[in-house]
CSV table of C-alpha atoms and ligand atoms in Angstrom, one decimal:
chain,number,residue,atom,x,y,z
A,1053,MET,CA,197.2,181.9,-95.9
A,1054,ILE,CA,200.2,181.3,-97.2
A,1055,LYS,CA,201.3,177.9,-96.4
A,1056,ASN,CA,204.8,177.2,-97.6
A,1057,ILE,CA,207.8,178.7,-98.9
A,1058,LEU,CA,207.4,177.7,-102.4
A,1059,THR,CA,204.2,179.9,-102.8
A,1060,ILE,CA,205.2,183.5,-102.4
A,1061,CYS,CA,207.8,183.8,-104.8
A,1062,GLY,CA,206.2,185.5,-107.9
A,1063,PHE,CA,209.5,186.2,-109.8
A,1064,ALA,CA,208.6,184.8,-113.0
A,1065,LEU,CA,205.4,186.6,-113.2
A,1066,TYR,CA,207.3,189.9,-113.1
A,1067,ALA,CA,209.3,188.7,-116.0
A,1068,LEU,CA,206.4,187.8,-118.1
A,1069,LEU,CA,204.7,191.1,-117.8
A,1070,VAL,CA,207.2,192.5,-119.5
A,1071,LEU,CA,207.7,190.1,-122.3
A,1072,LEU,CA,205.6,192.1,-124.8
A,1073,PRO,CA,205.6,190.8,-128.5
A,1074,ALA,CA,208.7,192.1,-130.2
A,1075,PRO,CA,207.8,194.2,-133.4
A,1076,LEU,CA,209.2,192.5,-136.5
A,1077,ARG,CA,211.6,195.0,-137.3
A,1078,ALA,CA,212.8,197.4,-134.5
A,1079,ALA,CA,214.5,200.4,-136.1
A,1080,THR,CA,213.8,202.5,-133.0
A,1081,THR,CA,215.2,201.0,-129.7
A,1082,ILE,CA,215.3,203.0,-126.3
A,1083,LEU,CA,218.8,203.0,-125.2
A,1084,HIS,CA,218.2,205.0,-121.8
A,1085,HIS,CA,215.2,206.5,-119.7
A,1086,ASP,CA,216.1,209.4,-117.7
A,1087,LEU,CA,213.1,209.5,-115.9
A,1088,GLN,CA,211.5,211.8,-112.9
A,1089,VAL,CA,208.3,211.1,-111.1
A,1090,ARG,CA,206.5,212.9,-108.5
A,1091,LEU,CA,204.0,210.8,-106.7
A,1092,PHE,CA,200.7,212.1,-105.2
A,1093,PRO,CA,199.6,209.3,-102.7
A,1094,GLY,CA,196.6,211.1,-101.7
A,1095,GLU,CA,195.3,211.4,-105.2
A,1096,ALA,CA,196.4,207.9,-106.7
A,1097,ARG,CA,198.6,210.0,-109.2
A,1098,LEU,CA,201.7,210.5,-110.5
A,1099,GLU,CA,203.7,213.2,-112.8
A,1100,GLY,CA,206.2,212.0,-114.9
A,1101,ARG,CA,208.8,213.3,-117.4
A,1102,ASP,CA,210.9,210.6,-119.5
A,1103,ALA,CA,214.0,211.8,-121.5
A,1104,LEU,CA,214.6,208.9,-123.8
A,1105,ARG,CA,217.6,208.3,-125.7
A,1106,LEU,CA,216.6,206.6,-128.5
A,1107,THR,CA,218.3,204.9,-131.8
A,1108,VAL,CA,216.5,205.8,-134.6
A,1109,GLU,CA,216.9,204.9,-138.3
A,1110,GLY,CA,215.8,207.7,-140.5
A,1111,LYS,CA,212.3,209.0,-140.6
A,1112,GLU,CA,209.9,206.9,-138.7
A,1113,LYS,CA,206.2,206.6,-137.1
A,1114,VAL,CA,206.8,205.2,-133.6
A,1115,VAL,CA,204.3,204.0,-131.2
A,1116,PHE,CA,205.4,203.9,-127.5
A,1117,ARG,CA,203.0,202.3,-124.8
A,1118,LEU,CA,202.0,204.0,-122.0
A,1119,SER,CA,199.0,203.8,-119.3
A,1120,PRO,CA,195.6,203.9,-121.0
A,1121,GLY,CA,194.6,206.0,-118.2
A,1122,ALA,CA,197.7,208.7,-118.7
A,1123,ARG,CA,197.5,211.9,-120.2
A,1124,VAL,CA,200.2,213.1,-122.5
A,1125,GLU,CA,201.1,216.7,-121.9
A,1126,ARG,CA,204.1,217.4,-124.0
A,1127,VAL,CA,206.3,215.4,-126.5
A,1128,VAL,CA,209.6,217.5,-126.9
A,1129,LEU,CA,212.4,216.5,-129.6
A,1130,GLU,CA,215.7,217.9,-129.1
A,1131,GLY,CA,213.9,220.9,-127.2
A,1132,ARG,CA,211.0,221.5,-129.7
A,1133,ASP,CA,207.5,220.6,-129.0
A,1134,ILE,CA,206.4,217.8,-131.7
A,1135,PRO,CA,203.0,216.6,-132.6
A,1136,PHE,CA,201.6,213.5,-131.2
A,1137,GLU,CA,198.4,211.5,-130.7
A,1138,PHE,CA,197.5,209.3,-127.4
A,1139,GLU,CA,194.9,206.8,-127.6
A,1140,GLN,CA,194.3,203.5,-125.7
A,1141,GLY,CA,197.7,203.5,-124.3
A,1142,SER,CA,199.5,204.2,-127.7
A,1143,LEU,CA,201.6,207.4,-127.8
A,1144,ARG,CA,202.2,208.1,-131.6
A,1145,VAL,CA,205.0,210.1,-132.7
A,1146,SER,CA,206.3,211.2,-136.1
A,1147,LEU,CA,210.2,211.2,-135.9
A,1148,PRO,CA,211.3,213.7,-138.4
A,1149,VAL,CA,214.9,212.3,-138.4
A,1150,ALA,CA,216.8,212.8,-141.7
A,1151,GLY,CA,219.5,210.4,-142.7
A,1152,GLY,CA,220.8,207.2,-141.5
A,1153,ARG,CA,221.0,206.0,-137.8
A,1154,SER,CA,221.3,208.3,-135.0
A,1155,GLN,CA,220.7,209.0,-131.5
A,1156,ILE,CA,218.0,211.5,-130.3
A,1157,ILE,CA,216.6,212.4,-127.0
A,1158,LEU,CA,212.8,212.5,-127.1
A,1159,ARG,CA,211.0,214.0,-123.8
A,1160,VAL,CA,207.4,212.6,-122.8
A,1161,ASP,CA,205.6,214.7,-120.1
A,1162,TYR,CA,202.5,213.0,-118.9
A,1163,GLN,CA,200.5,212.1,-115.8
A,1164,GLY,CA,198.5,209.2,-114.9
A,1165,ARG,CA,196.2,207.6,-111.8
A,1166,PHE,CA,196.9,204.1,-110.9
A,1167,GLN,CA,194.6,202.7,-108.5
A,1168,ASP,CA,194.4,198.9,-109.0
A,1169,ALA,CA,192.3,197.3,-106.4
A,1170,ILE,CA,194.6,195.9,-103.1
A,1171,PRO,CA,192.4,192.8,-101.9
A,1172,GLY,CA,191.0,193.7,-98.4
A,1173,GLN,CA,191.9,190.3,-96.5
A,1174,PRO,CA,195.5,188.9,-97.6
A,1175,VAL,CA,194.3,185.5,-98.5
A,1176,HIS,CA,196.5,183.2,-100.6
A,1177,SER,CA,195.9,183.6,-104.2
A,1178,GLU,CA,197.0,181.4,-107.2
A,1179,ASP,CA,198.0,184.5,-108.9
A,1180,PRO,CA,201.2,186.0,-107.2
A,1181,SER,CA,200.6,189.4,-108.3
A,1182,TYR,CA,196.8,189.5,-106.9
A,1183,GLY,CA,195.9,191.1,-110.4
A,1184,ILE,CA,197.9,194.4,-109.4
A,1185,ALA,CA,200.2,196.1,-111.8
A,1186,GLY,CA,200.0,199.8,-110.6
A,1187,THR,CA,198.4,201.4,-107.6
A,1188,ILE,CA,199.4,204.4,-105.7
A,1189,SER,CA,198.1,205.1,-102.4
A,1190,PRO,CA,198.8,206.7,-99.0
A,1191,LYS,CA,199.5,203.3,-97.8
A,1192,GLY,CA,202.0,202.6,-100.4
A,1193,ALA,CA,202.6,202.7,-104.2
A,1194,PHE,CA,203.7,199.8,-106.5
A,1195,LEU,CA,204.3,200.6,-110.1
A,1196,SER,CA,205.3,197.4,-112.4
A,1197,PRO,CA,206.0,197.5,-116.3
A,1198,ALA,CA,202.8,196.2,-116.9
A,1199,ALA,CA,200.9,199.4,-115.5
A,1200,GLY,CA,202.4,201.5,-118.1
A,1201,TRP,CA,203.9,204.2,-115.6
A,1202,TYR,CA,206.5,205.3,-118.1
A,1203,PRO,CA,206.7,205.3,-122.0
A,1204,ASP,CA,208.2,202.1,-123.5
A,1205,LEU,CA,208.7,200.0,-126.7
A,1206,PRO,CA,208.1,196.3,-126.7
A,1207,GLY,CA,210.8,194.1,-126.0
A,1208,GLY,CA,212.4,197.2,-124.3
A,1209,ASN,CA,215.9,196.7,-122.8
A,1210,ALA,CA,217.4,199.9,-121.6
A,1211,THR,CA,219.5,201.7,-118.6
A,1212,PHE,CA,217.4,203.8,-116.3
A,1213,ARG,CA,218.2,206.9,-114.1
A,1214,LEU,CA,214.9,207.4,-111.9
A,1215,ARG,CA,214.1,210.4,-109.7
A,1216,VAL,CA,211.4,209.7,-107.4
A,1217,GLU,CA,209.7,212.5,-105.2
A,1218,ALA,CA,207.1,212.1,-103.0
A,1219,PRO,CA,205.5,214.0,-99.8
A,1220,ALA,CA,208.5,213.9,-97.3
A,1221,GLY,CA,208.7,210.7,-95.7
A,1222,PHE,CA,207.1,208.5,-98.5
A,1223,GLU,CA,210.4,206.9,-99.9
A,1224,GLY,CA,210.7,205.5,-103.3
A,1225,ILE,CA,212.8,202.0,-104.1
A,1226,THR,CA,213.9,200.4,-107.2
A,1227,ALA,CA,216.6,198.9,-109.3
A,1228,GLY,CA,220.1,200.1,-109.5
A,1229,ALA,CA,222.4,202.0,-107.2
A,1230,LEU,CA,221.0,204.7,-105.2
A,1231,VAL,CA,222.9,207.8,-106.1
A,1232,ALA,CA,221.2,210.6,-104.4
A,1233,GLU,CA,218.6,211.0,-101.7
A,1234,GLY,CA,217.3,213.9,-99.4
A,1235,ARG,CA,214.3,216.2,-98.7
A,1236,LYS,CA,213.7,219.3,-100.5
A,1237,ASP,CA,210.6,221.7,-100.4
A,1238,GLY,CA,208.5,219.4,-98.5
A,1239,GLN,CA,209.3,216.4,-100.4
A,1240,SER,CA,211.6,213.2,-100.5
A,1241,TYR,CA,213.5,212.5,-103.3
A,1242,SER,CA,216.1,209.5,-104.4
A,1243,VAL,CA,218.0,209.1,-107.3
A,1244,TRP,CA,218.5,205.6,-108.8
A,1245,GLN,CA,220.8,204.5,-111.7
A,1246,THR,CA,221.2,201.0,-113.2
A,1247,ALA,CA,224.2,200.1,-114.6
A,1248,ARG,CA,222.8,197.2,-116.8
A,1249,PRO,CA,219.8,197.4,-119.2
A,1250,LEU,CA,216.6,196.1,-117.9
A,1251,SER,CA,213.6,194.8,-119.7
A,1252,GLY,CA,211.5,197.0,-117.4
A,1253,LEU,CA,211.7,198.6,-114.2
A,1254,THR,CA,209.3,198.4,-111.0
A,1255,LEU,CA,209.0,201.1,-108.5
A,1256,ALA,CA,207.7,200.8,-104.8
A,1257,ALA,CA,207.3,203.5,-102.3
A,1258,GLY,CA,205.8,204.1,-98.9
A,1259,PRO,CA,206.1,205.7,-95.6
A,1260,TYR,CA,209.3,203.6,-95.2
A,1261,ARG,CA,211.9,204.0,-92.4
A,1262,MET,CA,215.4,203.2,-94.0
A,1263,GLU,CA,218.5,201.4,-92.7
A,1264,ARG,CA,221.6,200.6,-94.5
A,1265,ASP,CA,224.6,198.2,-93.9
A,1266,LEU,CA,227.4,197.0,-96.1
A,1267,TYR,CA,228.3,193.7,-97.7
A,1268,GLY,CA,231.8,194.5,-98.8
A,1269,ASP,CA,231.4,197.5,-100.7
A,1270,ILE,CA,228.0,196.6,-101.6
A,1271,PRO,CA,225.2,198.6,-99.7
A,1272,LEU,CA,222.6,196.8,-98.3
A,1273,LEU,CA,219.1,198.7,-97.6
A,1274,ALA,CA,216.1,197.8,-95.8
A,1275,TYR,CA,212.7,199.7,-96.2
A,1276,PHE,CA,210.2,198.7,-93.6
A,1277,TYR,CA,206.9,200.6,-92.2
A,1278,PRO,CA,207.2,202.2,-88.9
A,1279,GLU,CA,205.2,199.2,-87.5
A,1280,ASN,CA,207.8,196.6,-88.5
A,1281,GLU,CA,211.1,199.0,-88.5
A,1282,HIS,CA,212.5,196.6,-85.9
A,1283,LEU,CA,212.9,193.7,-88.2
A,1284,ALA,CA,215.3,195.8,-90.5
A,1285,GLN,CA,218.4,194.6,-88.8
A,1286,THR,CA,217.4,190.9,-88.6
A,1287,TYR,CA,216.8,191.2,-92.6
A,1288,LEU,CA,220.3,193.0,-93.3
A,1289,ALA,CA,222.0,190.5,-91.2
A,1290,ALA,CA,220.3,187.7,-93.2
A,1291,VAL,CA,220.8,189.2,-96.7
A,1292,LYS,CA,224.4,189.5,-95.9
A,1293,ALA,CA,224.7,186.0,-94.8
A,1294,TYR,CA,223.1,184.8,-98.2
A,1295,LEU,CA,225.2,187.1,-100.2
A,1296,GLU,CA,228.3,185.4,-98.6
A,1297,MET,CA,227.0,181.9,-99.2
A,1298,TYR,CA,225.6,182.4,-102.7
A,1299,SER,CA,228.9,184.6,-103.9
A,1300,GLU,CA,230.9,181.6,-102.5
A,1301,LEU,CA,228.8,179.1,-104.7
A,1302,PHE,CA,228.2,180.9,-107.9
A,1303,GLY,CA,230.5,183.9,-108.0
A,1304,PRO,CA,230.6,187.7,-107.1
A,1305,TYR,CA,227.3,189.4,-106.6
A,1306,PRO,CA,226.1,190.9,-109.8
A,1307,TYR,CA,224.3,194.1,-109.0
A,1308,GLU,CA,225.1,197.5,-107.3
A,1309,LYS,CA,223.0,196.9,-104.2
A,1310,PHE,CA,220.7,194.7,-102.5
A,1311,ALA,CA,217.6,196.2,-100.9
A,1312,VAL,CA,214.8,194.5,-99.1
A,1313,ALA,CA,211.3,196.6,-99.1
A,1314,GLU,CA,207.9,195.5,-97.4
A,1315,ASN,CA,205.0,196.0,-99.5
A,1316,PHE,CA,201.3,196.6,-98.5
A,1317,PHE,CA,200.0,193.7,-100.3
A,1318,PRO,CA,201.4,190.1,-100.1
A,1319,THR,CA,203.9,189.8,-102.6
A,1320,GLY,CA,207.2,187.7,-103.0
A,1321,TYR,CA,208.8,189.2,-105.7
A,1322,GLY,CA,212.7,188.8,-106.5
A,1323,PHE,CA,213.8,192.4,-109.0
A,1324,PRO,CA,217.1,193.0,-110.1
A,1325,SER,CA,219.0,194.2,-106.6
A,1326,TRP,CA,215.9,194.2,-104.6
A,1327,THR,CA,213.2,192.1,-103.2
A,1328,LEU,CA,209.6,193.2,-102.5
A,1329,LEU,CA,207.9,191.2,-99.4
A,1330,GLY,CA,204.5,191.8,-98.3
A,1331,SER,CA,203.7,193.1,-94.7
A,1332,SER,CA,201.6,190.1,-93.8
A,1333,VAL,CA,204.7,187.8,-94.4
A,1334,VAL,CA,207.8,189.7,-93.1
A,1335,ARG,CA,206.9,189.1,-89.5
A,1336,LEU,CA,207.0,185.2,-90.5
A,1337,PRO,CA,210.3,183.8,-89.3
A,1338,PHE,CA,210.5,181.3,-92.2
A,1339,ILE,CA,210.5,184.4,-94.5
A,1340,VAL,CA,214.0,185.4,-93.2
A,1341,GLU,CA,215.0,181.7,-93.4
A,1342,THR,CA,213.9,180.8,-96.5
A,1343,SER,CA,212.0,183.0,-98.9
A,1344,LEU,CA,214.3,185.7,-98.4
A,1345,GLY,CA,217.5,183.5,-99.5
A,1346,HIS,CA,215.3,182.3,-102.6
A,1347,GLU,CA,214.9,186.0,-103.5
A,1348,VAL,CA,218.5,186.8,-103.2
A,1349,ALA,CA,219.5,183.4,-105.1
A,1350,HIS,CA,217.3,185.1,-107.8
A,1351,SER,CA,219.7,187.7,-108.2
A,1352,TRP,CA,222.1,185.0,-110.0
A,1353,TRP,CA,219.3,182.6,-111.5
A,1354,GLY,CA,216.5,184.6,-113.4
A,1355,ASN,CA,217.7,188.2,-112.7
A,1356,ALA,CA,221.3,188.3,-113.7
A,1357,VAL,CA,221.3,185.2,-116.0
A,1358,LYS,CA,218.2,185.7,-117.7
A,1359,VAL,CA,215.5,183.1,-118.7
A,1360,ASP,CA,214.9,182.5,-122.5
A,1361,TYR,CA,211.2,181.7,-122.0
A,1362,ALA,CA,211.0,180.3,-125.4
A,1363,SER,CA,212.5,176.8,-124.0
A,1364,GLY,CA,210.6,177.1,-120.5
A,1365,ASN,CA,211.5,178.7,-117.5
A,1366,TRP,CA,214.3,176.8,-115.5
A,1367,SER,CA,215.0,179.8,-112.7
A,1368,GLU,CA,212.3,178.7,-110.4
A,1369,GLY,CA,213.5,175.2,-110.3
A,1370,LEU,CA,217.0,176.0,-109.8
A,1371,THR,CA,216.1,178.8,-107.5
A,1372,THR,CA,214.3,176.5,-105.3
A,1373,TYR,CA,217.0,174.0,-105.5
A,1374,VAL,CA,219.8,176.2,-104.6
A,1375,ALA,CA,217.8,178.0,-101.8
A,1376,ASP,CA,214.8,176.0,-100.1
A,1377,HIS,CA,216.2,172.5,-100.6
A,1378,LEU,CA,219.8,173.5,-99.9
A,1379,TYR,CA,218.7,175.2,-96.7
A,1380,LYS,CA,217.2,172.1,-95.8
A,1381,GLU,CA,220.3,170.1,-96.7
A,1382,ARG,CA,222.5,172.2,-94.7
A,1383,SER,CA,220.6,171.5,-91.8
A,1384,SER,CA,220.3,167.8,-92.0
A,1385,PRO,CA,220.3,165.2,-95.0
A,1386,GLU,CA,216.9,163.7,-93.5
A,1387,GLU,CA,215.4,167.0,-93.7
A,1388,ALA,CA,216.7,167.6,-97.5
A,1389,LEU,CA,215.2,163.9,-98.0
A,1390,GLU,CA,211.7,165.1,-96.8
A,1391,TYR,CA,211.7,168.2,-98.7
A,1392,ARG,CA,212.3,166.0,-101.8
A,1393,ARG,CA,209.6,163.8,-100.6
A,1394,LYS,CA,207.3,166.5,-100.4
A,1395,ILE,CA,208.0,167.7,-104.1
A,1396,LEU,CA,207.1,164.4,-105.1
A,1397,ARG,CA,203.9,163.9,-103.1
A,1398,ASP,CA,202.8,167.3,-104.5
A,1399,TYR,CA,203.6,166.2,-108.0
A,1400,THR,CA,201.4,162.9,-107.3
A,1401,THR,CA,198.8,164.4,-105.7
A,1402,LEU,CA,198.2,168.0,-107.4
A,1403,VAL,CA,199.2,167.1,-111.2
A,1404,ASP,CA,197.1,164.8,-113.1
A,1405,ASP,CA,197.2,163.7,-116.8
A,1406,GLU,CA,195.2,166.8,-117.5
A,1407,SER,CA,197.3,169.4,-115.9
A,1408,ASP,CA,200.9,167.9,-116.6
A,1409,PHE,CA,203.1,169.4,-119.0
A,1410,PRO,CA,206.7,169.5,-119.9
A,1411,LEU,CA,209.4,172.1,-118.1
A,1412,SER,CA,209.8,173.3,-121.6
A,1413,SER,CA,206.4,174.9,-121.7
A,1414,PHE,CA,206.6,176.4,-118.1
A,1415,THR,CA,206.6,180.1,-117.7
A,1416,SER,CA,205.2,180.9,-114.3
A,1417,ARG,CA,202.8,179.4,-111.9
A,1418,ASP,CA,199.5,179.8,-112.2
A,1419,SER,CA,197.8,176.8,-110.2
A,1420,ALA,CA,198.8,174.3,-107.5
A,1421,ALA,CA,199.7,172.1,-110.5
A,1422,SER,CA,201.9,174.6,-112.4
A,1423,GLN,CA,203.9,175.2,-109.2
A,1424,ALA,CA,204.7,171.4,-108.5
A,1425,VAL,CA,205.8,171.2,-112.2
A,1426,GLY,CA,207.7,174.4,-112.7
A,1427,TYR,CA,209.3,174.4,-109.4
A,1428,GLY,CA,209.1,170.9,-107.8
A,1429,LYS,CA,209.7,168.8,-110.7
A,1430,ALA,CA,212.4,171.5,-111.9
A,1431,ALA,CA,213.9,171.2,-108.7
A,1432,MET,CA,214.0,167.6,-108.8
A,1433,VAL,CA,215.9,167.7,-112.6
A,1434,PHE,CA,218.4,169.7,-110.7
A,1435,HIS,CA,219.0,167.0,-108.2
A,1436,MET,CA,219.1,164.1,-110.6
A,1437,LEU,CA,221.7,166.1,-112.4
A,1438,ARG,CA,223.7,166.9,-109.4
A,1439,ARG,CA,223.7,162.9,-108.7
A,1440,LEU,CA,224.4,162.3,-112.5
A,1441,VAL,CA,227.8,164.5,-112.5
A,1442,GLY,CA,229.0,164.6,-109.3
A,1443,GLU,CA,229.6,167.2,-106.5
A,1444,ALA,CA,232.6,169.2,-107.9
A,1445,PRO,CA,231.4,169.4,-111.3
A,1446,TYR,CA,227.7,170.3,-110.6
A,1447,TRP,CA,228.9,173.4,-108.4
A,1448,GLU,CA,231.4,174.3,-110.9
A,1449,GLY,CA,229.2,173.9,-113.7
A,1450,LEU,CA,226.5,176.4,-111.8
A,1451,LYS,CA,229.8,178.9,-111.1
A,1452,ARG,CA,230.6,178.5,-114.8
A,1453,ALA,CA,227.2,179.3,-115.9
A,1454,SER,CA,227.3,182.5,-114.0
A,1455,ALA,CA,230.5,183.7,-114.9
A,1456,GLU,CA,229.9,183.2,-118.8
A,1457,ARG,CA,226.1,183.7,-119.2
A,1458,LEU,CA,225.6,186.9,-117.0
A,1459,HIS,CA,223.1,189.1,-118.3
A,1460,GLN,CA,222.5,187.0,-121.3
A,1461,ARG,CA,218.9,184.8,-121.9
A,1462,VAL,CA,219.7,181.0,-121.3
A,1463,GLY,CA,217.6,178.1,-122.1
A,1464,TRP,CA,217.5,174.5,-120.8
A,1465,SER,CA,219.8,173.5,-123.7
A,1466,GLU,CA,222.6,176.0,-122.6
A,1467,LEU,CA,222.4,175.2,-119.1
A,1468,LYS,CA,222.6,171.5,-120.0
B,1815,ZN,ZN1,211.3,182.4,-107.3
């Protein structure tokens, strides 16, 4: 059972999934994925074609990562088939490029099955991903970078254009602007384009009804299953209010759109420009009142201003403080005080000498103790900081951090 607002956000975990070890010397880098996938929900399968725009340096052997269960059908370099090896998730290609640094287009045609098991009973888990990296089913599809649903290189940071196709009525949702959508030949399709490079792309799809609204000129989208379609307007109105509040506090909203999507297993993910919330939680009133706002706040803290994990994940503490705690504070000082007391109680009761650790070691929650430290104690640090520097410098500082560090990796020391 999901007991409180802190427990659903699994944002940090998503970020960690894509923190693959970077190669010593990354001569080949992916600048852009022009990706097309067709989903076959009844077969747990997708067919993909990724045209990768690469920067290469001379002749080189490159190893891409793709789901070990995938089958690679063709690799095409500048219009010509080239040999490749695919084994245990490693796609080895020799790039016969002469001369110095240049850009090439390499196309990979592949297909794969994704069927991580979905827990039957949505129970509370310490693992916010429920161990699911990739799954495609008639209920819905969820494909995270960790599933290897498109070819990638370690330490990837690229822009994406994704066209997703699925049987009519099965709609896809991902990061970036929705630039085209419709139905053709019995298929639903949508095309998404990210303006900024991302370290990885997550795709969700399902039998969604989509509703839309606008915040200024920013499209707001809601994807709910038919049973929960009536919630769309409530969510869109709430997102609008959160965007207004946070734009005032932190500066302009840093993405092309904001979308809320329902998921068929109980996630609370905040991705760049969208959030994915489990069916079992979307009906709970506190989700709209707190968790949704928490995910919107991650748009600034954790998504646009990125975390430098080498010095610890500060984003859960800050997001908790400017979302969950701030809502209490705006309701009444007593509620805010009670919220902070709860943080202290959790820390006292859940963390002992064995399980305690410094904030600089926090990456993502994997236990009640790590949550009490990484979310709770870190939120208290931001509270102490605010008391130390005073109201105006505190909020001005956050606004400056967001303006000056947008789309950069930031550690505790830079924040300080
Ligand atoms: Zn969070």
